[in-house]
Short mmCIF file of C-alpha atoms (C1' of nucleotides) in Angstrom, two decimals:
data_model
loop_
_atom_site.label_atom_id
_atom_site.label_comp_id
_atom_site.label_asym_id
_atom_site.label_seq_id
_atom_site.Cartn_x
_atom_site.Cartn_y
_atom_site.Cartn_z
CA UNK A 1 114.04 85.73 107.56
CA UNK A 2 110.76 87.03 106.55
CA UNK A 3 108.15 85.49 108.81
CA UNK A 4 105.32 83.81 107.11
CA UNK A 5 102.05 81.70 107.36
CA UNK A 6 104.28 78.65 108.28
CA UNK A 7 106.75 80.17 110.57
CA UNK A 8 103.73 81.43 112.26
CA UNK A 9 102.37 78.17 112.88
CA UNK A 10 105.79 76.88 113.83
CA UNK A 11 105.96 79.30 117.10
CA UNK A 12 102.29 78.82 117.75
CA UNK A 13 102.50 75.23 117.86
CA UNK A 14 105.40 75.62 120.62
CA UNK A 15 103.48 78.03 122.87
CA UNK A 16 100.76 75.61 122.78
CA UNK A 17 102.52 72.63 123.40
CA UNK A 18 104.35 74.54 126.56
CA UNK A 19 100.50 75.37 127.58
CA UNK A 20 99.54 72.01 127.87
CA UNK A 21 102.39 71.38 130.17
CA UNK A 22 103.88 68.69 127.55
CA UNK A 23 107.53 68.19 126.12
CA UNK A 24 108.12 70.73 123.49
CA UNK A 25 110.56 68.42 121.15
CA UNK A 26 111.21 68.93 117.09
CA UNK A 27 108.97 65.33 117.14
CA UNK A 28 106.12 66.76 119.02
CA UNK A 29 105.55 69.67 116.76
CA UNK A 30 105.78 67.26 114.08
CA UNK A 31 103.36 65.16 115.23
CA UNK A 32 100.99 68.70 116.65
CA UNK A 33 101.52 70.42 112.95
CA UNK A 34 101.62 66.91 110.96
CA UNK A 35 104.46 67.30 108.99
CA UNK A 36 107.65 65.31 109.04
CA UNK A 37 110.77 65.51 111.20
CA UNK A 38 113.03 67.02 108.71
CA UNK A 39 110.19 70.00 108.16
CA UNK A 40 110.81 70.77 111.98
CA UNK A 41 114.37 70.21 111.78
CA UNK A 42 114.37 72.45 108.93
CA UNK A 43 112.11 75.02 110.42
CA UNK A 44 113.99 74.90 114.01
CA UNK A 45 116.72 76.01 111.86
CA UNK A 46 115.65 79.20 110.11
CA UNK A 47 113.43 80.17 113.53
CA UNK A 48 116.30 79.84 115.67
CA UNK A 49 118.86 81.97 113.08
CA UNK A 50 115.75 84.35 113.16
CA UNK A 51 115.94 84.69 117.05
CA UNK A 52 112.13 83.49 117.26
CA UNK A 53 113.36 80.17 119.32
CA UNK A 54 115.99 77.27 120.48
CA UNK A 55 116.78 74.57 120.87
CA UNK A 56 118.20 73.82 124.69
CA UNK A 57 120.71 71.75 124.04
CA UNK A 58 121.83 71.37 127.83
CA UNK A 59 117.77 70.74 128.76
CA UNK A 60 117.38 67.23 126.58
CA UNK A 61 117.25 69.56 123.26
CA UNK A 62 113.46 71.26 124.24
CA UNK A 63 112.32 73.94 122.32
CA UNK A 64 112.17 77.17 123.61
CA UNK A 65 110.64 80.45 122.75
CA UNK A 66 112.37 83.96 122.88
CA UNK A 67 110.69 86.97 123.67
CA UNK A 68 110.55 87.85 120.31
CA UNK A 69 109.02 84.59 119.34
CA UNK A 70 106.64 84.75 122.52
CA UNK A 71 104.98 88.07 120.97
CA UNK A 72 104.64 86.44 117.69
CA UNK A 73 103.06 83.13 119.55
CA UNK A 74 100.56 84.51 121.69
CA UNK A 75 99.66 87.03 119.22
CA UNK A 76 98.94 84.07 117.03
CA UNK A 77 97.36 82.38 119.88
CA UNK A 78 95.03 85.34 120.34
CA UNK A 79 93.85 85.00 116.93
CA UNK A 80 93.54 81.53 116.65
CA UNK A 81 90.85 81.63 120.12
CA UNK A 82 89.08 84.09 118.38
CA UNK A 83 88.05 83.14 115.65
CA UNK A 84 87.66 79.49 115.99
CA UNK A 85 85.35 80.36 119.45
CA UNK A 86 83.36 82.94 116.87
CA UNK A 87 83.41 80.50 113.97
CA UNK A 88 81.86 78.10 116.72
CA UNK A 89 79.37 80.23 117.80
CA UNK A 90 77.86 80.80 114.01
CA UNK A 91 77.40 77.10 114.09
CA UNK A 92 80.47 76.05 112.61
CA UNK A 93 81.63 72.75 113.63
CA UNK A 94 84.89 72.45 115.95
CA UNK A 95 87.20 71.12 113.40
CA UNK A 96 86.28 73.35 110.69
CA UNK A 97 86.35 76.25 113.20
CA UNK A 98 89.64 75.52 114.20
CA UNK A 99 90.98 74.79 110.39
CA UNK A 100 89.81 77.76 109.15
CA UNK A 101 91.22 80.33 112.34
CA UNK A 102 94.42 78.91 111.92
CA UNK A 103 94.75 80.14 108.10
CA UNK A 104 92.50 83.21 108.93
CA UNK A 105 95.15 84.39 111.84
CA UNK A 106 97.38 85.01 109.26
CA UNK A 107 96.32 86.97 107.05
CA UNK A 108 95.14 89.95 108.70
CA UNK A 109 97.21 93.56 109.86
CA UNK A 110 96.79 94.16 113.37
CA UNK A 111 94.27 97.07 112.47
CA UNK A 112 92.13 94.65 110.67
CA UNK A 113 92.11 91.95 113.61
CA UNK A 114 91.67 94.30 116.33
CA UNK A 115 88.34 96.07 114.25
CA UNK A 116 87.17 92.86 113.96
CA UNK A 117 87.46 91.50 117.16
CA UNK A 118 85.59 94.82 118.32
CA UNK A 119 82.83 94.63 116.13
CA UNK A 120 81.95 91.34 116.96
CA UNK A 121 82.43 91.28 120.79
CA UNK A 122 80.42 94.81 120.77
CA UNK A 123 77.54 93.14 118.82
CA UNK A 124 77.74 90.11 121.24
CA UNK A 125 77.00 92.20 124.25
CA UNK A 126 73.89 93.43 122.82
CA UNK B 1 94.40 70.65 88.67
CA UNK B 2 93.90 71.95 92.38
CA UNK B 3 92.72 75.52 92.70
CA UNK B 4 94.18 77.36 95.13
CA UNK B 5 94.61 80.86 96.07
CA UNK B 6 96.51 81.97 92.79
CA UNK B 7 94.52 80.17 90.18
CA UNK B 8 90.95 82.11 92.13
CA UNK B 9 93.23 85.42 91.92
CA UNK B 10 93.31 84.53 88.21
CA UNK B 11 89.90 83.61 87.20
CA UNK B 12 88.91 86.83 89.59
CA UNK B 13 91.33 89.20 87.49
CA UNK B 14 89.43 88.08 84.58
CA UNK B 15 85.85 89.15 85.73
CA UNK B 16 87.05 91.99 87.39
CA UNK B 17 88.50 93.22 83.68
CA UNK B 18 85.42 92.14 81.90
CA UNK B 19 83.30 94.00 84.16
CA UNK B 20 85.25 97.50 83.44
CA UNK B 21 84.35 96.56 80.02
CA UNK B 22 88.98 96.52 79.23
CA UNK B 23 90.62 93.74 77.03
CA UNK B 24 91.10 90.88 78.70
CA UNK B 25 94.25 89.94 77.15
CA UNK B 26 97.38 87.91 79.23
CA UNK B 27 99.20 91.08 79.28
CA UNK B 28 96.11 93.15 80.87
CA UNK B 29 95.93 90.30 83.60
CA UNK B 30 99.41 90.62 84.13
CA UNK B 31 99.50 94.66 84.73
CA UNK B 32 96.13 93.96 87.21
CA UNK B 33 97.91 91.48 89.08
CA UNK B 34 101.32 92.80 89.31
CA UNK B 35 103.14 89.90 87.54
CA UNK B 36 105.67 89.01 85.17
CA UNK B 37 104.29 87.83 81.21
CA UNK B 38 105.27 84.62 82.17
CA UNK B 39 103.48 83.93 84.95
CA UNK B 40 100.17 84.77 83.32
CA UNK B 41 101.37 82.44 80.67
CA UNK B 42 101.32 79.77 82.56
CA UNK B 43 98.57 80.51 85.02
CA UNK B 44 96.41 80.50 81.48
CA UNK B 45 98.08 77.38 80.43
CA UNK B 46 96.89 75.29 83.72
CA UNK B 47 93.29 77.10 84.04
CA UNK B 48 92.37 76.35 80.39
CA UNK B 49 93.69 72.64 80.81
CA UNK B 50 91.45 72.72 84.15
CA UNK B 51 88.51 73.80 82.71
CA UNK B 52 88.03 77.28 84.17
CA UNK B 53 88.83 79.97 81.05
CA UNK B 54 90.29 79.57 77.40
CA UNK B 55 91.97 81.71 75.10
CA UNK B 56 89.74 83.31 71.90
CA UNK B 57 92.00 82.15 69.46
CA UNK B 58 89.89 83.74 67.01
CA UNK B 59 89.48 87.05 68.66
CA UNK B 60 92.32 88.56 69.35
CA UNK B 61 93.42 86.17 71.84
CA UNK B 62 90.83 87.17 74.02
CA UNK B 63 90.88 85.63 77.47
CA UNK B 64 87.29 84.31 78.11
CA UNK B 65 85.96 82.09 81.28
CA UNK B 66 83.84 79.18 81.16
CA UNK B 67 80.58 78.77 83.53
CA UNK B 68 82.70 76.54 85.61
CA UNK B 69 85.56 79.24 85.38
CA UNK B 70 82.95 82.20 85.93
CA UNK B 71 80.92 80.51 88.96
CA UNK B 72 84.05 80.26 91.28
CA UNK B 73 85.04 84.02 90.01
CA UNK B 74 81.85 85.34 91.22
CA UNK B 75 82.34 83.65 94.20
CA UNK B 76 85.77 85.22 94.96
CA UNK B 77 84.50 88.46 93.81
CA UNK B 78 81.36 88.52 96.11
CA UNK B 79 83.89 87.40 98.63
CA UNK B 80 86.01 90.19 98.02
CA UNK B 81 83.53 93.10 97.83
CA UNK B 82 82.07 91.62 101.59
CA UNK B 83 85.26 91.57 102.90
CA UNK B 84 86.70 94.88 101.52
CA UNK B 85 83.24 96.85 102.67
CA UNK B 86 82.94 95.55 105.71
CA UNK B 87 86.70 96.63 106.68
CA UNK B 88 86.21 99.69 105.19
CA UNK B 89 83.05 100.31 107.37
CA UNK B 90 85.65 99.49 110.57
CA UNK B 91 87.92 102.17 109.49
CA UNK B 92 90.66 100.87 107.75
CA UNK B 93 91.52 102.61 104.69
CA UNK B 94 90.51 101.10 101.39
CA UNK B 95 93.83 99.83 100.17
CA UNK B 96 94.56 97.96 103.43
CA UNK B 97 91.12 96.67 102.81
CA UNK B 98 91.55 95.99 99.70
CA UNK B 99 94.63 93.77 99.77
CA UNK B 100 93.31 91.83 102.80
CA UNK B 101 90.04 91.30 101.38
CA UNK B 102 91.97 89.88 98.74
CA UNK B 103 93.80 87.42 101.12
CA UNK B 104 90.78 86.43 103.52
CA UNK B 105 88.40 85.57 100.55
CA UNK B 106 90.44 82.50 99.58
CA UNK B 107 90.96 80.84 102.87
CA UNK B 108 87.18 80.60 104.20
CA UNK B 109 85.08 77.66 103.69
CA UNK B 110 81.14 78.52 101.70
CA UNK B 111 79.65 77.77 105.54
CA UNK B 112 82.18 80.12 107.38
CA UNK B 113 81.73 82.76 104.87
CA UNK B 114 78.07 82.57 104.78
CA UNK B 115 77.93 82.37 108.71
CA UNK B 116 80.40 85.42 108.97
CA UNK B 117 78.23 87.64 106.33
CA UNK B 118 75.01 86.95 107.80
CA UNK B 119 76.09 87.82 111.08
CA UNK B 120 77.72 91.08 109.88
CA UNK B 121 74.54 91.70 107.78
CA UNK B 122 72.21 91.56 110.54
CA UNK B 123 74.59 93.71 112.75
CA UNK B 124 74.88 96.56 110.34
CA UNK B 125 71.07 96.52 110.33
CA UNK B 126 70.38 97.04 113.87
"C1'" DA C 1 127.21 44.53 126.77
"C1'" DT C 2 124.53 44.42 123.02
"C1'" DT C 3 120.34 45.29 120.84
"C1'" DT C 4 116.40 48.26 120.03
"C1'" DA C 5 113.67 52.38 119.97
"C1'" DT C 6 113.57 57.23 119.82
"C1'" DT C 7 115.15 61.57 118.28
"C1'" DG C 8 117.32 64.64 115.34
"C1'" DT C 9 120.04 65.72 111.01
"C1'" DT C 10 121.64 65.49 106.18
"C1'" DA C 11 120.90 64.80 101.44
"C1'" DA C 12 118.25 64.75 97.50
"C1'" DG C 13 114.21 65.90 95.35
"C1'" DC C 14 109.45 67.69 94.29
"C1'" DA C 15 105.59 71.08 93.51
"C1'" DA C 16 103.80 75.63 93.25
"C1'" DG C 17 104.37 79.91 91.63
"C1'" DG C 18 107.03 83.27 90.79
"C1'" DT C 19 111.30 85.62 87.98
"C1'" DT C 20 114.49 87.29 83.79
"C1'" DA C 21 116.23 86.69 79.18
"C1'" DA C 22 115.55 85.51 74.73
"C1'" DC C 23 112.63 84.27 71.07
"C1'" DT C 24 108.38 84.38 67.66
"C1'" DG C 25 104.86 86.40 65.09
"C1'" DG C 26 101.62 89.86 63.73
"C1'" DA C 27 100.18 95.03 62.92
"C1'" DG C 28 101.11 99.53 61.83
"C1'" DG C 29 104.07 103.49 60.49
"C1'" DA C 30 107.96 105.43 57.69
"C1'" DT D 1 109.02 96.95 51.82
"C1'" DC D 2 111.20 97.27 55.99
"C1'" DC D 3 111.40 98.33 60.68
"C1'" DT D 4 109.54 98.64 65.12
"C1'" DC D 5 106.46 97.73 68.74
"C1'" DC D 6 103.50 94.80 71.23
"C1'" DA D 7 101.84 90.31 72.84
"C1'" DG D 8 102.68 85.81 74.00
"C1'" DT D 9 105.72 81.71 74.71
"C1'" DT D 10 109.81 79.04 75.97
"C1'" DA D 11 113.73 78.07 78.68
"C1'" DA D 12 116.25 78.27 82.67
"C1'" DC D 13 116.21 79.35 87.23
"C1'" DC D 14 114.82 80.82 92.22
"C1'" DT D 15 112.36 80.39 96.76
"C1'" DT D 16 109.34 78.30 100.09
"C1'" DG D 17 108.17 74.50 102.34
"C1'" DC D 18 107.30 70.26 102.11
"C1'" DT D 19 108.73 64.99 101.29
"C1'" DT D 20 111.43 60.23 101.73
"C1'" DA D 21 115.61 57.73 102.61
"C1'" DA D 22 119.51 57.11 105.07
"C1'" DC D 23 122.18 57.87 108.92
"C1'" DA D 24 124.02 59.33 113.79
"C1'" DA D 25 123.54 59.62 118.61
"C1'" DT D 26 121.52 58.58 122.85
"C1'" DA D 27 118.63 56.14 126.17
"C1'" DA D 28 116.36 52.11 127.57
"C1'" DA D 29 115.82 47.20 127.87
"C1'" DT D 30 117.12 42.62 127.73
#
DNA sequence: ATTTATTGTTAAGCAAGGTTAACTGGAGGA
DNA sequence: TCCTCCAGTTAACCTTGCTTAACAATAAAT
């Protein structure tokens, strides 16, 4: 499975669910990402077959992440902080901040992000 | 017809092309995009139907953008050069800046991007 | 114990944006 | 004139990632 934008979002959305100490069922990342049950069912699918996550079926069917999908998340995660708290501090409002780091996150290499994130946390020292 | 990401590769393709003073033709869109005949074919089909280029019937088949068409290709462009310079600047090579440039410029909102280049701008003149 | 609500899955289908194969039509060379 | 090449289109199909509708299984409530 080649990991994309939406798979992405799918792992994400689990790590951050786990964060805020709530139940990490296929509904509740439906209702987090706003897409419909099937989409998760769908997406539980190819993630799990992928080795990114599972579902526990002895642990009333919550979603887990693997290690593999716990790199992906919280690199993700990283990204996501980042830029919406920069986005924020340029004046953007919360919501767009937030809608725009979550389709930023994705599209950059790891060089690119980490340049970045140097750039602007060395100018924000100054 | 909703633009997204490929239909402001498209109308991009075409200014870039005019600007190196080459045909514009579907075929010359499709060797600067890296896509199949087809494709082009029916990018041209929805983006003349939307308002944003026609085809020169009368010249050659000529591929030729409107204002609306040519306003949200400058944009991209603009976009594109920003992006690609500024990675460049951070030391990633100009391919890898190049292609994300290319994917960044589509997913920020005229406020983030503004925000973002003024920020850099004023940076890079300290 | 039976009904009801919640959760997850299956099936069928849609839209976007690609692909290859096969066709058409015009321009230039032999 | 005929043949060949080039450009563009049409048709059929694929993949990704959604959707709605219908259904199954379980837990909770009356």
């Amino acid at each position: 499975m080649v990991i994309r934008e939406s798979a992405e979002n799918y792992v994400e959305a689990v790590l951050i669910l786990e964060k805020k100490n709530e139940r990490v069922h296929s509904v509740d990342i439906a209702k987090y990402l706003n897409v419909s049950k099937p989409s998760v069912s769908y997406a539980i699918r190819n993630l799990s077959e992928a080795g990114y996550l599972y579902m526990d079926e002895d642990n009333e069917k919550q979603i887990k992440l693997t290690d593999k999908g716990r790199v992906l998340a919280e690199r993700m995660y990283e990204r996501h902080l980042f830029f919406s708290h920069w986005l924020e501090s340029l004046g953007i409002d919360e919501k767009t901040a937030a809608e725009e780091a979550c389709r930023i996150e994705h599209v950059l290499s790891r060089k690119s992000f980490d340049a970045i994130r140097t750039f602007v946390t060395q100018k924000n020292k100054k």
